[in-house]
Short mmCIF file of C-alpha atoms in Angstrom, two decimals:
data_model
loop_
_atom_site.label_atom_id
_atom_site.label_comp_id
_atom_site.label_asym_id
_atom_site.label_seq_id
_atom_site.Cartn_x
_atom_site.Cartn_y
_atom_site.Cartn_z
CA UNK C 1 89.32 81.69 117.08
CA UNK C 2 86.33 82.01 114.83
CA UNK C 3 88.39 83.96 112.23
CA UNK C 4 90.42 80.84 111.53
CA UNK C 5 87.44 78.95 110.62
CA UNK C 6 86.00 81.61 108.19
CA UNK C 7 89.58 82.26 106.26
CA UNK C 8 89.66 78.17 106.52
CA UNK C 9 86.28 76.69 105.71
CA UNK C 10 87.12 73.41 104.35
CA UNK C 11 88.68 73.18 108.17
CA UNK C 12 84.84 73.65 109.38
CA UNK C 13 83.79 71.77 106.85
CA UNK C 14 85.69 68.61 107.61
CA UNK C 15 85.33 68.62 111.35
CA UNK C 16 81.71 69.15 110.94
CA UNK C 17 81.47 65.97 108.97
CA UNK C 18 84.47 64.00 111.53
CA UNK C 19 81.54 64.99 114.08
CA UNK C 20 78.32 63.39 112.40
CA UNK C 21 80.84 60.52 111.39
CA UNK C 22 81.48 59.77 114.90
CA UNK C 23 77.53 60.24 115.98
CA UNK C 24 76.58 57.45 113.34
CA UNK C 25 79.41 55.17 114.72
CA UNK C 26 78.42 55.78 118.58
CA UNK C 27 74.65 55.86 117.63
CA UNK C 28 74.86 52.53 115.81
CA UNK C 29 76.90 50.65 118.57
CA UNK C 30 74.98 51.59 121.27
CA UNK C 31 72.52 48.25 122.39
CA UNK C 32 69.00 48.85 121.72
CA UNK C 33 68.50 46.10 123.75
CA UNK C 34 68.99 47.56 127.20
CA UNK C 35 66.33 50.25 126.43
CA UNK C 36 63.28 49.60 128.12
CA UNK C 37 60.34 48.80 126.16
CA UNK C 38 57.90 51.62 126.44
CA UNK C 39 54.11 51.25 126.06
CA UNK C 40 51.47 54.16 126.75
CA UNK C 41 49.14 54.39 129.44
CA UNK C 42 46.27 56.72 130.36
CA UNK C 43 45.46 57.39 133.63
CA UNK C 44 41.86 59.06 134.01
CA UNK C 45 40.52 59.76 137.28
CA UNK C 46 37.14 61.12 137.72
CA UNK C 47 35.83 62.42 141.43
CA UNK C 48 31.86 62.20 141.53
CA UNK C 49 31.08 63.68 144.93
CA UNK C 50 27.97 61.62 146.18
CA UNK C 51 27.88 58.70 144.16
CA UNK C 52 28.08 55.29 145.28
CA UNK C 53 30.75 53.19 142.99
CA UNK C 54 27.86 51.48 140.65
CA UNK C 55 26.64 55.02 139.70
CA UNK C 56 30.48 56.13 138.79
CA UNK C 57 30.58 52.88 136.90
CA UNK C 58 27.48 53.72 135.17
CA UNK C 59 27.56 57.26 134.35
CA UNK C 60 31.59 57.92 133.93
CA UNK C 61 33.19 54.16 133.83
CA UNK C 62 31.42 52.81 131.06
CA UNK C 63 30.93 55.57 128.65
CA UNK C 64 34.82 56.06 128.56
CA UNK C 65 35.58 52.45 128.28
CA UNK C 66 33.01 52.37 125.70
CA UNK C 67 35.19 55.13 123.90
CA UNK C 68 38.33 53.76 124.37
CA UNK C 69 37.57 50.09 122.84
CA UNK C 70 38.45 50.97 119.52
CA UNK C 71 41.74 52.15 120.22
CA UNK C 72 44.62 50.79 118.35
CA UNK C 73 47.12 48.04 119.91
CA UNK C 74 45.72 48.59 123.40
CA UNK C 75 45.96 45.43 125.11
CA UNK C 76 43.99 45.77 128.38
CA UNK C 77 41.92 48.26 129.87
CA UNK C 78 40.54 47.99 133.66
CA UNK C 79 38.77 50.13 135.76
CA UNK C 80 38.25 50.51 139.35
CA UNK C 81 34.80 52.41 140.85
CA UNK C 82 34.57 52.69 144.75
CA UNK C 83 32.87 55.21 147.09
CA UNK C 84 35.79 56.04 149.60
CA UNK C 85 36.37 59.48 148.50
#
């Protein structure tokens, strides 16, 4: 089979360009519309064995929201400190 592509290369040639032909078609008519929009998210968790939730807040909590405040296009940040580990 391959030997009729290398004595015919204008064969390869022209299927190979048939198939990005119909990718562009099927690319452009799919709806962009039904993708969901994605957004990022970071999940941190931090275990601080012995600490009561205001010392996590103070010593971990803050320090990385403090960080993370200048981050671009981030619309909300929350975090949650308790002492149920």
């Amino acid at each position: 089979m391959y030997k009729f592509f290398i004595k015919r290369p204008i064969v390869a040639m022209v299927i190979s360009i048939i198939t990005v032909i119909v990718g562009l078609v099927t690319l452009s008519a799919c709806p962009s519309l039904s993708f969901p929009k994605s957004s990022a998210e970071i999940f941190i968790q931090a275990n601080y064995v012995g600490a009561d939730a205001q010392t996590i807040e103070q010593s971990v909590a803050t320090p990385i929201e403090q960080q993370m405040s200048g981050v671009d296009n981030m619309n909300y940040m929350y975090s949650l400190n308790a002492n149920n580990a």
